[in-house]
GROMACS .gro file of C-alpha atoms in nm:
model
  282
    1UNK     CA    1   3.563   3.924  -1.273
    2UNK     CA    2   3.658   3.727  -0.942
    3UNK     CA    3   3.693   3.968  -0.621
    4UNK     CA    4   3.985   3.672  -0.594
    5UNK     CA    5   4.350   3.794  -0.661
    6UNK     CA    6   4.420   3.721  -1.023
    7UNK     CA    7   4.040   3.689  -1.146
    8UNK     CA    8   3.873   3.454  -1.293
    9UNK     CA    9   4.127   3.202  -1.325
   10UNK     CA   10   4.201   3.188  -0.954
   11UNK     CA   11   3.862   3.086  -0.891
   12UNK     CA   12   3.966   2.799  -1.099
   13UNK     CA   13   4.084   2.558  -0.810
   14UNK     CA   14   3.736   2.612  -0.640
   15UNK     CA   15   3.540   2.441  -0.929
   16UNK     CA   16   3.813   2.178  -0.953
   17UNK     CA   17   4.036   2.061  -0.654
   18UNK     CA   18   4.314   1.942  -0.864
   19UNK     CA   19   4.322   2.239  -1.073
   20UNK     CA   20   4.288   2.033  -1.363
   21UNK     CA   21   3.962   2.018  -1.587
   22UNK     CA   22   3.806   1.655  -1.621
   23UNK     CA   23   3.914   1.513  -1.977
   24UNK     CA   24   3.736   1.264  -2.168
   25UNK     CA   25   3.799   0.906  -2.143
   26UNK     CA   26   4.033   0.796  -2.374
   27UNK     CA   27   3.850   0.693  -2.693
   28UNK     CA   28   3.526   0.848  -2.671
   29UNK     CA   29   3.479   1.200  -2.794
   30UNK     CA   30   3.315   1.434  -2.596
   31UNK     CA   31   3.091   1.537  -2.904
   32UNK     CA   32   2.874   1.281  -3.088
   33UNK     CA   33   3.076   1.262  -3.452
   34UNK     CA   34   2.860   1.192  -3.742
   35UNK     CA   35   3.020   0.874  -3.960
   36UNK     CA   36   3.125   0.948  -4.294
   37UNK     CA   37   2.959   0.692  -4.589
   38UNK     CA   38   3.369   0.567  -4.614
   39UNK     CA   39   3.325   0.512  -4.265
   40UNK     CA   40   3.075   0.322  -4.272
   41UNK     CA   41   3.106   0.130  -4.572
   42UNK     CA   42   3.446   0.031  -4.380
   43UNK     CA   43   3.269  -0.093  -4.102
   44UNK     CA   44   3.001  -0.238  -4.279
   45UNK     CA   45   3.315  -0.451  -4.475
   46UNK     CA   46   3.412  -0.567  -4.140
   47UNK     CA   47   3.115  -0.706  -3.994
   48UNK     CA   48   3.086  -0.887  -4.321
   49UNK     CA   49   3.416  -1.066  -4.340
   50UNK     CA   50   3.341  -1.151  -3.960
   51UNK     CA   51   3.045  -1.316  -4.032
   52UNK     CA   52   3.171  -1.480  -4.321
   53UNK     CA   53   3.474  -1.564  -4.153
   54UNK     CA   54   3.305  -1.743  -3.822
   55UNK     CA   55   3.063  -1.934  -4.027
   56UNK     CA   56   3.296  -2.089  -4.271
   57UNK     CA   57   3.565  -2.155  -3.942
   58UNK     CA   58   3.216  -2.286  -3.755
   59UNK     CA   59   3.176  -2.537  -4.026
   60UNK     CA   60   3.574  -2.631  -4.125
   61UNK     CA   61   3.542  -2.444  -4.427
   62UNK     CA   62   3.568  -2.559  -4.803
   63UNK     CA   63   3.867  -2.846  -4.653
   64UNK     CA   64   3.574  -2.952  -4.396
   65UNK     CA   65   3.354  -3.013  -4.632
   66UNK     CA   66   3.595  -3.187  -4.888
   67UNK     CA   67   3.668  -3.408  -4.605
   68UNK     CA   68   3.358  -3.489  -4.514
   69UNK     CA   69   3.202  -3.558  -4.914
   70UNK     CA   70   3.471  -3.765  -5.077
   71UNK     CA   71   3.475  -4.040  -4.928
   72UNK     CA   72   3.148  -4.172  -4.991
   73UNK     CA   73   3.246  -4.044  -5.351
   74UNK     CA   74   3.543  -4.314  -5.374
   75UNK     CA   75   3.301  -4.558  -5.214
   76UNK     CA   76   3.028  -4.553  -5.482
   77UNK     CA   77   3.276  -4.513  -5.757
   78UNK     CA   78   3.487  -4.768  -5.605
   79UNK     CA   79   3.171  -4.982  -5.590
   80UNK     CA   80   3.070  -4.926  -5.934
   81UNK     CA   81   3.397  -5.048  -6.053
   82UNK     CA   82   3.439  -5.391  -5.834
   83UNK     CA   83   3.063  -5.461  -5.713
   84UNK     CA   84   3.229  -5.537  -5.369
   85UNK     CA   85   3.096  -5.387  -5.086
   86UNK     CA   86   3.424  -5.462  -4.868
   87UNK     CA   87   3.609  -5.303  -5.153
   88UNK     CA   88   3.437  -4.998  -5.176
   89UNK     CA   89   3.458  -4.971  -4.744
   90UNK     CA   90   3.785  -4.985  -4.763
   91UNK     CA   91   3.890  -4.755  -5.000
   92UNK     CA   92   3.674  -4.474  -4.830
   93UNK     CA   93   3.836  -4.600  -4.527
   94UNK     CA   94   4.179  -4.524  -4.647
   95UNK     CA   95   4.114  -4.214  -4.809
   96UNK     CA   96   3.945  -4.050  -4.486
   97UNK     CA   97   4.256  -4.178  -4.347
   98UNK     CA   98   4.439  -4.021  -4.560
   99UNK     CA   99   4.313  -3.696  -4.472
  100UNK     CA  100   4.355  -3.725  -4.086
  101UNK     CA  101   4.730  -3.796  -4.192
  102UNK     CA  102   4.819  -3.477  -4.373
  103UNK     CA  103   4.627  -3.282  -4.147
  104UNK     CA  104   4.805  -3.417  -3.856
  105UNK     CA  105   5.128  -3.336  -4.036
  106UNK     CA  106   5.053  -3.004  -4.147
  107UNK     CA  107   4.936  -2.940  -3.772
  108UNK     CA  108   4.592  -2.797  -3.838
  109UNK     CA  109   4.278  -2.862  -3.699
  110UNK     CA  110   4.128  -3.307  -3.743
  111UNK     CA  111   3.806  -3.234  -3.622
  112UNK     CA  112   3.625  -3.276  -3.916
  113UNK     CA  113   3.874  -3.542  -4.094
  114UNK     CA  114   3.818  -3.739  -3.765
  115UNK     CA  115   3.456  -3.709  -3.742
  116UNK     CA  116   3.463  -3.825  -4.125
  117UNK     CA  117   3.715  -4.140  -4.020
  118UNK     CA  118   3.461  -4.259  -3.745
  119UNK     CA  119   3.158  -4.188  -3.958
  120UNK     CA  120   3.304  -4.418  -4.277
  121UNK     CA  121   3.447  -4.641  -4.026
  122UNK     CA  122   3.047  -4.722  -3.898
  123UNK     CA  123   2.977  -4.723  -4.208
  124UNK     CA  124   3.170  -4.971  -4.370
  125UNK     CA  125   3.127  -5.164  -4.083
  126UNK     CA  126   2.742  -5.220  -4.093
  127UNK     CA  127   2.768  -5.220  -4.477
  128UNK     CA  128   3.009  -5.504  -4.465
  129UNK     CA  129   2.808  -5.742  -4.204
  130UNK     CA  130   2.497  -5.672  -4.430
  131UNK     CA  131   2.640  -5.703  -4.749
  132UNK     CA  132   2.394  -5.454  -4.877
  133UNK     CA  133   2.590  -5.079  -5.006
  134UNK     CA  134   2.320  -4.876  -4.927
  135UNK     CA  135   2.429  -4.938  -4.546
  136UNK     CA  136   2.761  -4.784  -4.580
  137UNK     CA  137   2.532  -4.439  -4.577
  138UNK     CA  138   2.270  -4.554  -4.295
  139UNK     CA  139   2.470  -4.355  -4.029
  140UNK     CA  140   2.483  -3.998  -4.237
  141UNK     CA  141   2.098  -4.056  -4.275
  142UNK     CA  142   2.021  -4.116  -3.919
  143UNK     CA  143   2.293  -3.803  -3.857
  144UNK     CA  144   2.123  -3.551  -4.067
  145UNK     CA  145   1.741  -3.646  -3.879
  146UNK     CA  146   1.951  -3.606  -3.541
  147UNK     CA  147   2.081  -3.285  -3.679
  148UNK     CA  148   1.763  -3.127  -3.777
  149UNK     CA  149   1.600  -3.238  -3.436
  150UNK     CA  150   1.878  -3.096  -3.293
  151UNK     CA  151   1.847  -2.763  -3.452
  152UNK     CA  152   1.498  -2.744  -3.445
  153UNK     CA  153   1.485  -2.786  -3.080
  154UNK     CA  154   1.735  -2.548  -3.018
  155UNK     CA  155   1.548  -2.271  -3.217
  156UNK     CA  156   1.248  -2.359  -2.983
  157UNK     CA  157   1.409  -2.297  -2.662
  158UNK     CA  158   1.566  -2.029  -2.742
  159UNK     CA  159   1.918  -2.178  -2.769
  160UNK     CA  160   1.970  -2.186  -3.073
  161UNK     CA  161   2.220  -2.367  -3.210
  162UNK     CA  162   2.408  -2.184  -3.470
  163UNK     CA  163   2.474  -1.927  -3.145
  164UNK     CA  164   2.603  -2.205  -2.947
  165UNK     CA  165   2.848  -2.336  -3.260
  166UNK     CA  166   2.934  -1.953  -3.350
  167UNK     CA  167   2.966  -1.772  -3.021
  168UNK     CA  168   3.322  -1.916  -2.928
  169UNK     CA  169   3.412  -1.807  -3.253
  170UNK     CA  170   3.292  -1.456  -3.235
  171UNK     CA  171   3.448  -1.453  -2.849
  172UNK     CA  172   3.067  -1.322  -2.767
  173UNK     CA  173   3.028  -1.649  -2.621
  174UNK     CA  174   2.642  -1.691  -2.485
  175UNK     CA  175   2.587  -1.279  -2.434
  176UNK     CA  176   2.334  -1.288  -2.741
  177UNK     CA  177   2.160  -1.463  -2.490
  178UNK     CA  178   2.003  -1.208  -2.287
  179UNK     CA  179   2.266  -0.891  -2.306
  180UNK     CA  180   2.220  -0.846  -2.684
  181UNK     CA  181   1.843  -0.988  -2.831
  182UNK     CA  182   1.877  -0.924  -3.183
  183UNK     CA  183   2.171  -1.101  -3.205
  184UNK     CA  184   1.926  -1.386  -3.061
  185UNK     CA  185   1.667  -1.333  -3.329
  186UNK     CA  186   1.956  -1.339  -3.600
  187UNK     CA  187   2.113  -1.653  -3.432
  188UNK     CA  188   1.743  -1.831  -3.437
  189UNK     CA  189   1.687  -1.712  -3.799
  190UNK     CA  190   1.996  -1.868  -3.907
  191UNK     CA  191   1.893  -2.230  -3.738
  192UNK     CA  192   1.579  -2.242  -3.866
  193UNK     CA  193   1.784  -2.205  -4.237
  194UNK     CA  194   2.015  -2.463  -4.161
  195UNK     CA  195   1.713  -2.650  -4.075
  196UNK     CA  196   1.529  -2.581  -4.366
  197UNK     CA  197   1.853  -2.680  -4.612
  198UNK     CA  198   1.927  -2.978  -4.389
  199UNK     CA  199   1.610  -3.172  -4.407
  200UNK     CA  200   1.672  -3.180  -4.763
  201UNK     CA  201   1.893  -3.487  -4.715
  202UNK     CA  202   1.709  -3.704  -4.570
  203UNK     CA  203   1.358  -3.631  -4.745
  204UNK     CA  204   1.538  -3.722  -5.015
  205UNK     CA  205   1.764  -3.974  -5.012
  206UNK     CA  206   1.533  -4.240  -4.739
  207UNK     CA  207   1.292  -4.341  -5.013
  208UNK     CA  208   1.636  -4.456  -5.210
  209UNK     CA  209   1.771  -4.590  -4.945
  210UNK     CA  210   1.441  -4.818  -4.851
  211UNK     CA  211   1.390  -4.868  -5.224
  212UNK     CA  212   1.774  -5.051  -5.222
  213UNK     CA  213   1.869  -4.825  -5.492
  214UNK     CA  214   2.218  -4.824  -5.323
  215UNK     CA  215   2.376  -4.642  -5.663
  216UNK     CA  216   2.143  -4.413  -5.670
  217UNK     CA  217   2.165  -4.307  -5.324
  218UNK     CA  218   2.547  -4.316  -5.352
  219UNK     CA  219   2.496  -4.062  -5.628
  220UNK     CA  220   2.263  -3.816  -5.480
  221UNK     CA  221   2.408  -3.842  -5.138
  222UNK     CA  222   2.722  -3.685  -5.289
  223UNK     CA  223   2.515  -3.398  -5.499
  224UNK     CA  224   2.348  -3.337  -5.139
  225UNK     CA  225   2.697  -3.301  -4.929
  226UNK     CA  226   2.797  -3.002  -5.072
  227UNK     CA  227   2.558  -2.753  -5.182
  228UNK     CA  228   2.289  -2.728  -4.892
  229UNK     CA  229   2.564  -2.623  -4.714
  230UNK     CA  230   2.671  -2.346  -4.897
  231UNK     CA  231   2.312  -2.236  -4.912
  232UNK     CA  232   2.276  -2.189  -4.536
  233UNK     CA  233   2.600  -2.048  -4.514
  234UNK     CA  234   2.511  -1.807  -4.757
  235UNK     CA  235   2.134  -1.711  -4.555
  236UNK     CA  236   2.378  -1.739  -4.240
  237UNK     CA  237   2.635  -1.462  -4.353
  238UNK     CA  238   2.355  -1.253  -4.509
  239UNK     CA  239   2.150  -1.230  -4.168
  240UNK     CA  240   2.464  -1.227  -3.944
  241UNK     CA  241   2.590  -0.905  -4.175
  242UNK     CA  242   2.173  -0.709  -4.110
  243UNK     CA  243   2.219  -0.818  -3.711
  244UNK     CA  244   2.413  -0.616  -3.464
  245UNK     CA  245   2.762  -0.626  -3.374
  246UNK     CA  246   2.860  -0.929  -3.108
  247UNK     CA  247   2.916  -0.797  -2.758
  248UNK     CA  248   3.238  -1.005  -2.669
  249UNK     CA  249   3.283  -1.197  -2.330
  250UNK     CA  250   3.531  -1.207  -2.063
  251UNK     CA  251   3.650  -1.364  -1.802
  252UNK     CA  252   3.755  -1.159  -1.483
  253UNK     CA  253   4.084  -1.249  -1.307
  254UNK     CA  254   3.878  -1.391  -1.017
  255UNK     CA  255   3.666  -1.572  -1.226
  256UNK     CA  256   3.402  -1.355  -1.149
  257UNK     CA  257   3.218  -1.085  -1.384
  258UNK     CA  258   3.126  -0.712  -1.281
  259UNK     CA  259   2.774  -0.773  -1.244
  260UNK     CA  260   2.819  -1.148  -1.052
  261UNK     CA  261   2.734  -1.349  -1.323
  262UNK     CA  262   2.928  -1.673  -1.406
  263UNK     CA  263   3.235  -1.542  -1.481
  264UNK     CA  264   3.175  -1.348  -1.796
  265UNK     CA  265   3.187  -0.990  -1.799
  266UNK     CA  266   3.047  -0.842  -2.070
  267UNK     CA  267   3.291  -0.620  -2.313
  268UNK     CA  268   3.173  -0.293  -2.495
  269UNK     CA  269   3.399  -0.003  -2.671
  270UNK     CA  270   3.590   0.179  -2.562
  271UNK     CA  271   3.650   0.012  -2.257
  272UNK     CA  272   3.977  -0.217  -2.275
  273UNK     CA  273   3.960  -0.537  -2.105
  274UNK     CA  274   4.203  -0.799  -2.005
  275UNK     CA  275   4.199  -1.161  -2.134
  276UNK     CA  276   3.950  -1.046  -2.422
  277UNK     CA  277   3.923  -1.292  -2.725
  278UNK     CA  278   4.093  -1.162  -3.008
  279UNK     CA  279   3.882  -0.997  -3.309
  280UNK     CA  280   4.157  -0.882  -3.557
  281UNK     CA  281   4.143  -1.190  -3.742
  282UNK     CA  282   3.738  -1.184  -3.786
   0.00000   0.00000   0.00000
């Protein structure tokens, strides 16, 4: 007992000015609780729908790739049916068209149905001045050898480009650069797949395309659109789900982050930030 009128708990105000003990910050408990297997199941469902959800938003998702395959499916079919080159431009013209159209109207993302519009549009343009059909897909082939330079490149200096396409996406941004590494590794595994799937294409479908086999090519170009995509999307989401959790960026109302970096402040649980991109819908 205190020699203190009223004890111990007089003595109280000595060991803390205010009186008052310090509580724990909001959110964290001030014992370490063990997660229960529901628990982590639950979270484990999360971080699977948020990888599955980036990658398929990173790459426009099954409309994207609709977009992006059909029209050099009505341009072979279209040139099976007439033999006319100019024929079969224009009606994948119109149809990628068509797409931009009800997108705009619908007010949802044209990326993708305007990427397809200018790469039929080259197409048909250098297929038409040649007068040879296995032009109309020169541009995709020289594409997919840019892409997989492109990727492998990235992988090899360590900026890897899957990261760069999914960070925004995440709201991580570029912290798996240096603030989180094995969301680095993950990121480099994933554009090496993409590498591996992509390089399909063009292994493929060059010999048919110097052999002048311009309905063959039109064929296999189309059964090549699709499913090496959902191949590396699948590898993607499968090592995205084993890597760990994104740490997400941001910005600072002075522009300016906490450790005077370039404006990105890095974002863990359970601190609350301002201005920090929203996760519910990953």
């Amino acid at each position: 007992m205190s020699n203190l009128p009223g004890g111990d708990a007089a003595a109280a105000p000595q060991a803390y000015p205010d009186g008052v003990a310090p509580q724990p910050a909001e959110g964290v408990s001030p014992v370490e609780r063990v997660e229960t297997p529901e628990e982590e199941a639950a979270r484990h469902e999360a971080a699977s729908k948020e990888a599955a959800d980036s990658v398929m938003k990173a790459f426009g998702g099954v409309r994207g790739m609709v977009d992006m395959t059909l029209p050099g499916l009505v341009f072979i079919v279209t040139f099976n049916i007439t033999h006319q080159v100019s024929a079969a431009a224009w009606a994948a013209i119109g149809l990628s068209g068509v797409f931009a159209v009800v997108r705009l109207l619908r007010r949802e993302t044209v990326q993708h149905a305007f990427s397809g519009v200018f790469g039929v549009a080259i197409g048909a343009y250098i297929a038409m001045k040649s007068g040879k059909a296995e032009d109309f897909y020169l541009p995709g082939l020289l594409y997919s050898v840019g892409y997989c330079a492109a990727l492998a490149i990235s992988a090899l200096a360590r900026w890897p480009l899957i990261g760069v396409m999914l960070g925004p996406i995440t709201g991580e941004m570029f912290t798996w650069r240096k603030q989180n590494p094995g969301r680095l590794v993950a990121y480099t595994r994933a554009t090496w797949v993409w590498f591996g799937c992509m390089a399909v294409k063009p292994v493929v479908l060059f010999p048919l395309y110097f052999a002048h086999n311009a309905n063959l090519l039109g064929w296999m170009k189309v059964a090549l659109g699709i499913p090496p995509m959902l191949v590396a999307m699948y590898f993607t989401w499968q090592i995205l789900i084993k890597a760990p959790a994104p740490i997400k960026a941001v910005l600072d109302d002075d522009g300016d982050d906490e450790d005077g970096g370039d404006g990105v402040a890095v974002v863990t649980e359970p601190r609350k930030a301002r201005h920090a991109a929203p996760t519910s819908d990953y």
